[in-house]
Every structure is written in C-alpha cells, then in structure tokens.
C-alpha cells in the first residue's frame, strides 16, 4: 500500500441484477473521476457470477445508464463469469503454497456444529477440522477450499474514508474460496480480478468494508499488493433512513425519463458525499480536475430531490444550446413523445433564451413549449378555458386588425397590448388570459408577448382567426 502507484486504475464492478442504482452510479462516478483526474484508467467489470439473478438486460441497462451520464470506460467491459478458469488456477496456487486447504465438512456437519456451539454458549465460528489434515488422509469426497486465516493476528486496513479499521483474525472463520460445486466465491473472484486488472484504488459503498478486510487476507496469502480502499457511506433518504423506493426514483434511467440532464445529475451525485470547498454548482470537467479521496465525507449523504432539481436547473441554463437540443431529442424518445419537427426546432431555438431560467427539467420544458408543439386548430380540452375564450371573442376580434399593423417586436407588442387593455378598461391580465389560451390551449404558458414574438405575426393571427 505504501508507495503511490504510477498509474491510477479504478474500476466499477456492478452485479447485473437490475438497472443502474443511484448509489452505484455515484460509486462509478467517483471511480471514474479519480481515474480521469490522474490520467489513469477506469475499467468495467460485470460481476455476473450469480447465474440466477444476472441478466443481459440488466448489463445493457447499466451500461446505457453510464453512457447517458457521460461516464466512459477504458477497453471492453469484462465479464467475471468468463474468468472462472483463472480463479480456479489461483485456488490451486493457494493450495500448493499451503495457504488454503480442502475442507470435506458437509453442510449438515457445519450446521450441526453451529447448533451445538450455540447450545453450549460457545462461539459459533466454524473451525474446520480439516485445516491441518495432510493430503494422505483426504477422503475421495466433494470438498470446498478454504483460506487458512493466520491465527492470532490483527487484520488492519487503512481506509481512505473510514480511517484505520481493524479486526481480530480470531473473529474470522476460514473463508471459502471455492465451493464444493467447483465455483469460485465472490470474495476470491473480486481479489483475483482486481489484481489481474491492475486496480490500484477501490472506491465502493461501505457495505463492502468488512469484505475489504477478508479480501486483504487473500491478497496477503497470494503475496499481492493490496489496492487503496475508500469505502463511502451509503446514500440515505431525506428522513435519514436507508434509501428505498418510497424516497423516490432509485435508478438513473428514471432521472433521464424525468427530464434531468447528465451535467445536473453528475454535479448532484458529486455533492452526495464529496465536496470542493463551498462549490455547489460545477461542471463535469471541473469535477474531473478537482476530485480527490480526501474530500469524501464520512457521514451518510441524503438524497434531496428538491436540491437535485435546483442543481439541474442551473445546468439547464448554462450548458450549450447544442447539447440541450441533443438531450431533448433523446428525452422525447425516452418518454415516447413525438420528435420535434424542423420548424418546431427553430421555434424552440428562439424560445430557449427566455425559457431556460424557468425550467428545472425537460418535463418543465415540454410543458412550456406546448404552444410550439400544438397543432392548429387548437383543441381546448378544458371547459372553463373554452368559456373564457368565447366570452372574450369580441375583444380578440377588435385586437386583430391592430396586430396586423403593429411592428412585430417585443416592445411594440407590449405597448400595443397595454394601450388596448387600458382603452377597453380592463386589466392587462384579463386580456392576456384569453390570448394565452388561443395561442396554446393552456392556461399556464410563457408570457403572451414571448409566445407572440416567437410564433411571429402570421402564425399568431392564424391562431386568432381559428377562434374569432
Ligand atoms: N458487485 C458488487 C456490487 O455490485 C461490487 C463489488 C466490489 O465493488 O468490490 O455490490
């Protein structure tokens, strides 16, 4: 652990049993940022050894979640399942060097052992009777392979987040490396793969902290150098409880579907457990140049959706318009909405300037641009809105010729509408309401002047015509 390795290699090792969880996305992000900050490598390993729960769909979904976030990996993702021959080879190596042994105790024997220890008030830790039995006395029966945990030693890891953590080896059983059905265990596979992939730093959830201790024993038995560990506190809900579905969406794809943009999510995920002074809003490239292990917090971060929206909002108004257009196209595909037509794209382009400070997500944007997407003649679904338009028909009729002649720009339109309302003894709002509805079919829209400016004279008057 002592010397700083020359090239930093990190990895993300998801088990493909579901979509990319927000906590796992943060783990991936931290590993990615550390590697990118130092010009190192970020590798992907799919831990698909659980045949029953792993699915190719989950792998696909995890990869697409990472790609959506803009987290790229070096080389091809590695399937842990494909490395079993190598895992078994290492088990043989450990057996040959007497660091591991074959254990012929059956499940029933182990269970019995535990029960009787419980009854007599002794430690239920299983001590295999085969630990020191020579080869010549081995029966021809199925066996598992266990690591010979060194006795009477204190096992320590110097975690970059948790500090020094230690266990007494006497509290550990001899862990199984190879099951009696010949399959390598998770604990062994992780160590072998991390070593073979040259992983120098492992950042992951602190639910793996005790695994790190056990894994260190395997590294030591093999004479391999131990990577640097950083176990980050898990994310909690706003109420401080363990994150669960009732706290809101838990997978990254849902955030894409809710209309978040990657920059916003990345920024927010960074702040869930890591800080850079008082900086709240920063870009992914800033995060890439700032990220370090030292500023990962020790306390559990809380998922605060209001804050996440706030962070996203800042990014929606600052990322380039080109990106907005690209992300928005993808968003519409994700939520199975019709794509923007070329003319709608042009209208969006001229509206985004006044819309960008009003929207927190693309779902807000979609709402705001109903007036752009709506087809003529506009169908007013709401009875009350319909009545409002009907009641104001004459007023709108009077306004039409004036609109035909005004210079079509924001200032002139504004002064025309202000003069018109005051000459008709009505408040501006009373005039704006029916106009809003005939331009969009809705009662919540951008300002009528904004809509009219973007739509232009011809389209605005056509929409007036449809109703008057
Ligand atoms: N596959 C493990 C998980 O998804 C991660 C193992 C590790 O990071 O060492 O929790």
XYZ file of C-alpha atoms and ligand atoms in Angstrom:
478
model
C 0.000 0.000 0.000
C 2.902 2.310 0.802
C 4.103 3.845 -2.448
C 1.790 5.791 -4.686
C 1.340 3.715 -7.824
C 2.421 5.305 -11.071
C -0.858 4.912 -12.908
C -4.175 5.024 -11.170
C -6.520 2.262 -12.253
C -10.028 2.170 -10.873
C -12.996 0.033 -11.706
C -16.713 -0.236 -11.380
C -17.938 -3.749 -10.719
C -21.715 -3.891 -10.819
C -23.722 -7.067 -10.391
C -26.126 -7.085 -13.342
C -29.319 -7.781 -11.444
C -31.212 -4.559 -12.169
C -30.926 -1.038 -13.525
C -28.139 1.370 -12.545
C -28.987 2.331 -8.972
C -28.297 5.907 -7.969
C -25.843 4.721 -5.294
C -23.984 2.557 -7.794
C -23.925 5.443 -10.258
C -22.218 7.541 -7.603
C -19.699 4.738 -6.988
C -18.989 4.569 -10.721
C -18.716 8.340 -10.895
C -16.188 8.637 -8.061
C -14.015 5.895 -9.534
C -14.252 7.481 -12.971
C -13.408 10.951 -11.682
C -10.384 9.701 -9.768
C -9.034 7.902 -12.815
C -9.713 10.812 -15.153
C -8.241 13.351 -12.746
C -4.945 11.486 -12.760
C -4.903 10.404 -16.384
C -5.445 6.829 -15.276
C -7.820 4.114 -16.409
C -11.384 3.384 -15.479
C -12.390 -0.221 -16.093
C -15.701 -2.026 -16.041
C -16.218 -5.499 -14.703
C -19.624 -7.075 -14.821
C -19.971 -9.377 -11.820
C -22.279 -11.854 -13.455
C -21.389 -14.964 -11.487
C -24.829 -15.230 -9.923
C -26.394 -17.178 -12.781
C -29.904 -16.930 -11.447
C -30.073 -13.192 -10.824
C -27.773 -11.800 -13.539
C -29.376 -10.871 -16.831
C -28.006 -9.445 -20.085
C -30.816 -6.848 -19.994
C -29.519 -5.543 -16.680
C -25.983 -5.307 -18.087
C -27.338 -3.365 -21.043
C -29.308 -1.057 -18.824
C -26.327 -0.388 -16.533
C -24.083 0.409 -19.493
C -26.672 2.704 -21.015
C -27.116 4.467 -17.659
C -23.366 5.088 -17.514
C -23.280 6.267 -21.115
C -26.178 8.624 -20.509
C -24.232 10.169 -17.650
C -21.212 10.507 -19.928
C -19.136 8.083 -17.869
C -16.889 6.317 -20.350
C -14.738 3.316 -19.628
C -11.454 2.073 -20.995
C -11.452 -1.099 -23.060
C -14.257 -3.619 -23.165
C -16.311 -4.469 -20.065
C -15.044 -7.705 -18.565
C -17.433 -10.483 -17.637
C -16.443 -12.050 -14.331
C -18.124 -15.279 -15.372
C -15.617 -15.689 -18.177
C -12.691 -15.666 -15.754
C -13.559 -18.715 -13.692
C -10.692 -20.820 -15.037
C -8.256 -18.215 -13.796
C -9.996 -18.077 -10.399
C -9.636 -21.822 -10.034
C -5.976 -21.619 -11.041
C -5.367 -19.216 -8.177
C -7.114 -21.574 -5.776
C -4.714 -24.317 -6.843
C -1.823 -21.926 -6.292
C -3.066 -21.249 -2.751
C -3.484 -24.948 -2.056
C 0.028 -25.653 -3.334
C 1.525 -22.986 -1.128
C -0.420 -24.293 1.865
C -2.291 -21.004 2.276
C -5.551 -22.781 1.697
C -6.886 -26.240 2.414
C -9.539 -28.633 1.273
C -12.443 -28.893 3.687
C -14.596 -32.003 3.500
C -17.123 -30.929 6.123
C -20.610 -31.201 4.773
C -23.268 -28.501 5.090
C -25.080 -30.657 7.633
C -21.954 -31.076 9.740
C -21.313 -27.356 9.726
C -24.892 -26.631 10.723
C -24.791 -29.214 13.474
C -21.549 -27.733 14.724
C -23.138 -24.285 14.871
C -26.219 -25.522 16.699
C -24.285 -27.339 19.369
C -21.924 -24.337 19.836
C -24.996 -22.160 20.284
C -26.447 -24.516 22.864
C -23.263 -24.687 24.880
C -22.757 -20.920 24.646
C -19.523 -21.202 22.638
C -18.512 -19.203 19.573
C -20.460 -20.304 16.519
C -17.470 -19.540 14.295
C -16.824 -22.647 12.247
C -13.368 -24.113 12.778
C -12.871 -26.730 10.140
C -11.375 -29.980 11.395
C -9.576 -30.288 8.013
C -7.353 -27.236 8.397
C -4.263 -29.223 9.253
C -5.083 -32.623 7.821
C -2.495 -33.919 5.358
C -3.319 -34.951 1.782
C -2.820 -38.626 2.522
C -5.822 -38.538 4.834
C -8.158 -36.814 2.418
C -11.249 -38.820 1.500
C -12.469 -39.069 -2.053
C -15.431 -36.789 -1.385
C -16.566 -33.364 -2.537
C -14.764 -30.543 -0.800
C -14.648 -26.820 -0.596
C -11.414 -24.856 -0.430
C -10.920 -22.512 2.487
C -8.308 -19.875 3.154
C -6.048 -20.526 6.116
C -6.638 -17.359 8.058
C -3.448 -16.604 10.011
C -4.202 -17.082 13.691
C -3.710 -14.527 16.460
C -3.116 -11.640 14.139
C -4.851 -8.314 13.915
C -6.105 -7.514 10.476
C -5.980 -3.831 9.590
C -6.908 -1.726 6.642
C -6.198 1.938 6.255
C -9.301 3.103 4.514
C -9.113 6.494 2.802
C -12.559 7.416 4.066
C -13.121 5.311 7.185
C -9.579 5.621 8.519
C -7.958 2.655 10.231
C -10.290 -0.289 10.614
C -9.197 -3.480 12.312
C -10.477 -6.969 13.017
C -9.121 -9.690 15.166
C -8.389 -12.702 12.989
C -9.814 -14.888 15.737
C -13.193 -13.408 14.910
C -12.985 -14.653 11.330
C -13.686 -18.116 10.038
C -11.621 -19.629 7.264
C -13.492 -18.226 4.315
C -14.475 -20.413 1.419
C -12.672 -19.662 -1.841
C -14.052 -22.477 -3.929
C -17.448 -24.020 -3.246
C -17.947 -27.771 -3.216
C -19.660 -27.493 -6.620
C -16.382 -26.140 -8.013
C -17.461 -22.493 -8.382
C -15.222 -19.715 -7.079
C -16.694 -17.436 -4.431
C -17.294 -13.726 -4.875
C -14.577 -12.901 -2.356
C -11.915 -14.774 -4.292
C -13.073 -13.627 -7.733
C -13.014 -9.954 -6.751
C -9.456 -10.156 -5.476
C -8.119 -12.100 -8.451
C -9.847 -9.847 -10.958
C -8.833 -6.613 -9.255
C -5.267 -7.841 -9.146
C -5.242 -9.042 -12.748
C -6.818 -5.806 -13.941
C -4.122 -3.856 -12.104
C -6.670 -1.998 -9.988
C -4.914 0.427 -7.665
C -7.870 2.137 -5.981
C -11.221 0.718 -4.996
C -13.973 3.154 -4.153
C -17.257 1.490 -3.212
C -20.092 1.553 -0.707
C -19.220 0.985 2.936
C -21.422 -2.110 2.946
C -18.273 -3.714 1.489
C -15.998 -2.598 4.318
C -15.839 -5.948 6.090
C -15.294 -7.641 2.720
C -12.213 -5.462 2.313
C -10.723 -6.998 5.450
C -11.324 -10.508 4.177
C -10.056 -9.605 0.746
C -6.859 -8.269 2.254
C -6.237 -11.715 3.718
C -6.433 -13.201 0.232
C -4.069 -10.568 -1.187
C -1.609 -11.333 1.580
C -1.842 -15.072 1.066
C -1.004 -14.538 -2.596
C 1.765 -12.029 -1.893
C -0.015 -9.408 -3.970
C -0.073 -5.715 -3.159
C -3.337 -4.519 -1.674
C -5.164 -1.714 -3.501
C -6.097 1.504 -1.764
C -9.594 1.269 -0.363
C -12.112 4.073 0.050
C -15.450 2.927 1.421
C -18.046 5.615 1.039
C -21.094 5.922 3.290
C -24.272 4.790 1.603
C -26.849 7.312 0.467
C -29.830 7.770 2.743
C -33.262 9.225 2.161
C -34.226 12.710 3.301
C -35.558 11.241 6.532
C -32.157 9.757 7.291
C -33.364 6.214 6.667
C -31.789 3.734 4.302
C -32.665 4.635 0.721
C -35.725 2.809 -0.547
C -38.333 3.195 -3.269
C -40.535 5.415 -1.138
C -37.784 8.080 -1.250
C -38.308 8.486 -4.989
C -36.685 7.103 -8.076
C -33.685 4.923 -7.438
C -32.344 4.200 -10.877
C -30.574 6.550 -13.213
C -32.818 5.801 -16.185
C -35.744 7.271 -14.253
C -33.885 10.545 -13.902
C -33.340 10.613 -17.639
C -37.046 9.998 -18.061
C -37.919 12.742 -15.602
C -36.026 15.136 -17.825
C -32.801 15.662 -15.919
C -29.649 16.354 -17.884
C -26.415 14.421 -17.266
C -24.490 17.535 -16.142
C -27.067 18.183 -13.430
C -27.130 14.616 -12.207
C -23.336 14.318 -12.225
C -22.973 17.571 -10.268
C -25.580 16.470 -7.749
C -24.112 12.970 -7.368
C -20.699 14.513 -6.719
C -22.173 16.590 -3.933
C -23.722 13.468 -2.413
C -20.734 12.696 -0.317
C -17.920 14.749 -1.801
C -17.185 18.437 -1.621
C -14.912 21.034 -3.112
C -14.935 23.898 -0.656
C -18.216 25.743 -0.866
C -18.723 24.991 -4.543
C -22.238 23.751 -5.165
C -22.564 24.152 -8.909
C -19.763 22.919 -11.102
C -19.281 21.252 -14.429
C -18.222 17.698 -15.055
C -14.869 18.877 -16.330
C -14.309 20.891 -13.145
C -15.187 17.792 -11.131
C -12.692 15.854 -13.243
C -9.940 18.281 -12.359
C -10.837 18.576 -8.656
C -11.876 15.137 -7.490
C -9.944 13.607 -4.612
C -10.461 10.984 -1.947
C -9.617 13.357 0.886
C -12.822 15.333 0.488
C -15.204 12.412 0.591
C -17.419 12.870 3.641
C -17.689 10.350 6.439
C -21.365 10.884 7.174
C -24.106 9.389 5.035
C -25.323 11.748 2.331
C -29.042 12.348 1.975
C -30.864 12.273 -1.304
C -32.691 15.575 -1.547
C -34.760 15.753 -4.714
C -35.508 19.455 -4.368
C -31.806 20.149 -4.278
C -31.219 17.861 -7.210
C -33.796 19.817 -9.205
C -32.139 23.057 -8.205
C -28.740 21.817 -9.342
C -30.218 20.540 -12.596
C -31.900 23.886 -13.203
C -28.563 25.698 -13.004
C -27.073 23.395 -15.590
C -30.066 23.599 -17.915
C -29.461 27.304 -18.190
C -25.709 27.073 -18.716
C -24.924 24.093 -20.936
C -24.648 24.866 -24.633
C -27.838 25.036 -26.663
C -26.452 22.354 -28.932
C -26.368 19.951 -26.019
C -29.833 20.929 -24.896
C -31.152 20.103 -28.347
C -29.359 16.761 -28.394
C -30.524 15.782 -24.889
C -34.056 16.953 -25.548
C -34.325 14.828 -28.692
C -33.233 11.829 -26.630
C -35.618 12.755 -23.836
C -38.566 12.764 -26.243
C -37.552 9.314 -27.462
C -37.217 8.067 -23.864
C -40.675 9.199 -22.901
C -42.132 8.115 -26.259
C -43.219 11.608 -27.288
C -43.229 12.798 -30.882
C -39.909 14.224 -32.065
C -39.692 17.947 -32.786
C -40.244 18.885 -36.422
C -37.711 21.119 -38.142
C -39.919 24.178 -37.725
C -40.565 23.363 -34.067
C -36.817 23.121 -33.581
C -36.422 26.606 -34.945
C -39.111 27.889 -32.606
C -37.516 26.135 -29.644
C -34.209 27.727 -30.544
C -35.715 31.197 -30.426
C -37.622 30.472 -27.198
C -34.904 28.853 -25.184
C -33.420 32.180 -24.165
C -36.480 33.137 -22.143
C -37.398 29.579 -21.149
C -34.099 28.428 -19.765
C -34.417 30.221 -16.470
C -37.913 28.914 -15.922
C -37.293 25.207 -16.217
C -35.843 22.698 -13.819
C -36.125 19.691 -16.115
C -37.142 18.764 -19.639
C -40.525 17.851 -18.276
C -40.962 21.558 -17.435
C -39.638 22.472 -20.874
C -42.131 20.189 -22.585
C -44.904 21.893 -20.643
C -43.600 25.358 -21.539
C -43.388 24.604 -25.246
C -46.890 23.229 -25.682
C -47.578 26.402 -27.668
C -44.861 25.351 -30.125
C -45.944 21.737 -30.421
C -49.657 22.186 -30.607
C -51.398 21.596 -33.961
C -53.866 24.067 -35.413
C -56.764 24.388 -34.958
C -56.011 24.171 -31.277
C -58.268 21.928 -29.292
C -59.154 23.452 -25.922
C -59.895 20.498 -23.697
C -60.848 22.432 -20.626
C -64.473 23.612 -20.467
C -63.668 26.683 -18.345
C -60.939 27.811 -20.709
C -63.311 27.361 -23.619
C -65.902 29.607 -21.999
C -63.274 32.210 -21.270
C -62.334 32.389 -24.930
C -65.958 32.504 -26.080
C -66.678 35.342 -23.639
C -63.790 37.358 -24.977
C -64.302 36.739 -28.676
C -65.250 40.329 -29.436
C -62.311 41.674 -27.565
C -59.964 39.437 -29.535
C -61.688 40.416 -32.779
C -61.055 44.086 -32.017
C -57.429 43.377 -31.374
C -56.801 41.501 -34.623
C -56.504 44.475 -37.032
C -54.151 46.206 -34.633
C -51.935 43.151 -34.598
C -51.936 43.170 -38.358
C -50.311 46.565 -38.407
C -48.040 46.711 -35.414
C -44.280 46.411 -35.785
C -43.736 42.843 -34.679
C -41.298 43.198 -31.842
C -41.474 42.786 -28.094
C -41.638 46.492 -27.153
C -44.254 47.471 -29.695
C -46.383 44.442 -28.944
C -46.206 45.204 -25.259
C -47.214 48.826 -25.631
C -49.997 47.867 -28.053
C -51.478 45.346 -25.624
C -51.113 47.704 -22.651
C -52.843 50.532 -24.531
C -55.505 48.182 -25.794
C -56.359 46.893 -22.332
C -56.452 50.339 -20.782
C -58.611 51.721 -23.619
C -61.024 48.817 -23.007
C -60.972 49.425 -19.261
C -59.679 46.007 -18.419
C -56.605 44.848 -16.618
C -53.736 43.530 -18.730
C -54.236 40.093 -17.162
C -57.826 39.967 -18.357
C -56.645 40.455 -21.901
C -53.681 38.139 -21.543
C -55.741 35.172 -20.304
C -57.816 34.509 -23.441
C -54.820 35.256 -25.673
C -52.792 32.708 -23.749
C -55.466 30.114 -24.327
C -55.934 30.679 -28.049
C -52.181 30.592 -28.592
C -51.599 27.397 -26.646
C -54.812 25.779 -25.462
C -53.476 26.053 -21.914
C -53.632 28.464 -19.026
C -50.001 28.075 -17.922
C -47.573 29.170 -20.572
C -44.674 31.548 -21.084
C -45.711 35.206 -21.296
C -48.015 36.047 -24.204
C -45.517 38.563 -25.558
C -42.825 35.884 -25.569
C -45.116 33.444 -27.353
C -46.223 36.007 -29.909
C -42.660 37.073 -30.623
C -41.590 33.502 -31.212
C -44.632 32.479 -33.257
C -44.472 35.558 -35.469
C -47.312 37.634 -36.885
C -48.669 35.143 -39.376
C -48.960 32.186 -37.016
C -50.307 34.347 -34.186
C -53.013 35.810 -36.389
C -53.923 32.392 -37.767
C -54.482 31.193 -34.201
C -56.622 34.284 -33.537
C -58.538 33.539 -36.732
C -59.284 29.976 -35.661
C -61.278 31.328 -32.722
C -62.728 34.615 -33.844
N -20.501 -6.497 -7.430
C -20.508 -5.800 -6.186
C -21.780 -4.994 -6.033
O -22.447 -4.730 -7.020
C -19.362 -4.831 -6.059
C -18.122 -5.467 -5.664
C -16.982 -4.505 -5.425
O -17.107 -3.319 -5.753
O -15.976 -4.980 -4.942
O -22.112 -4.636 -4.924
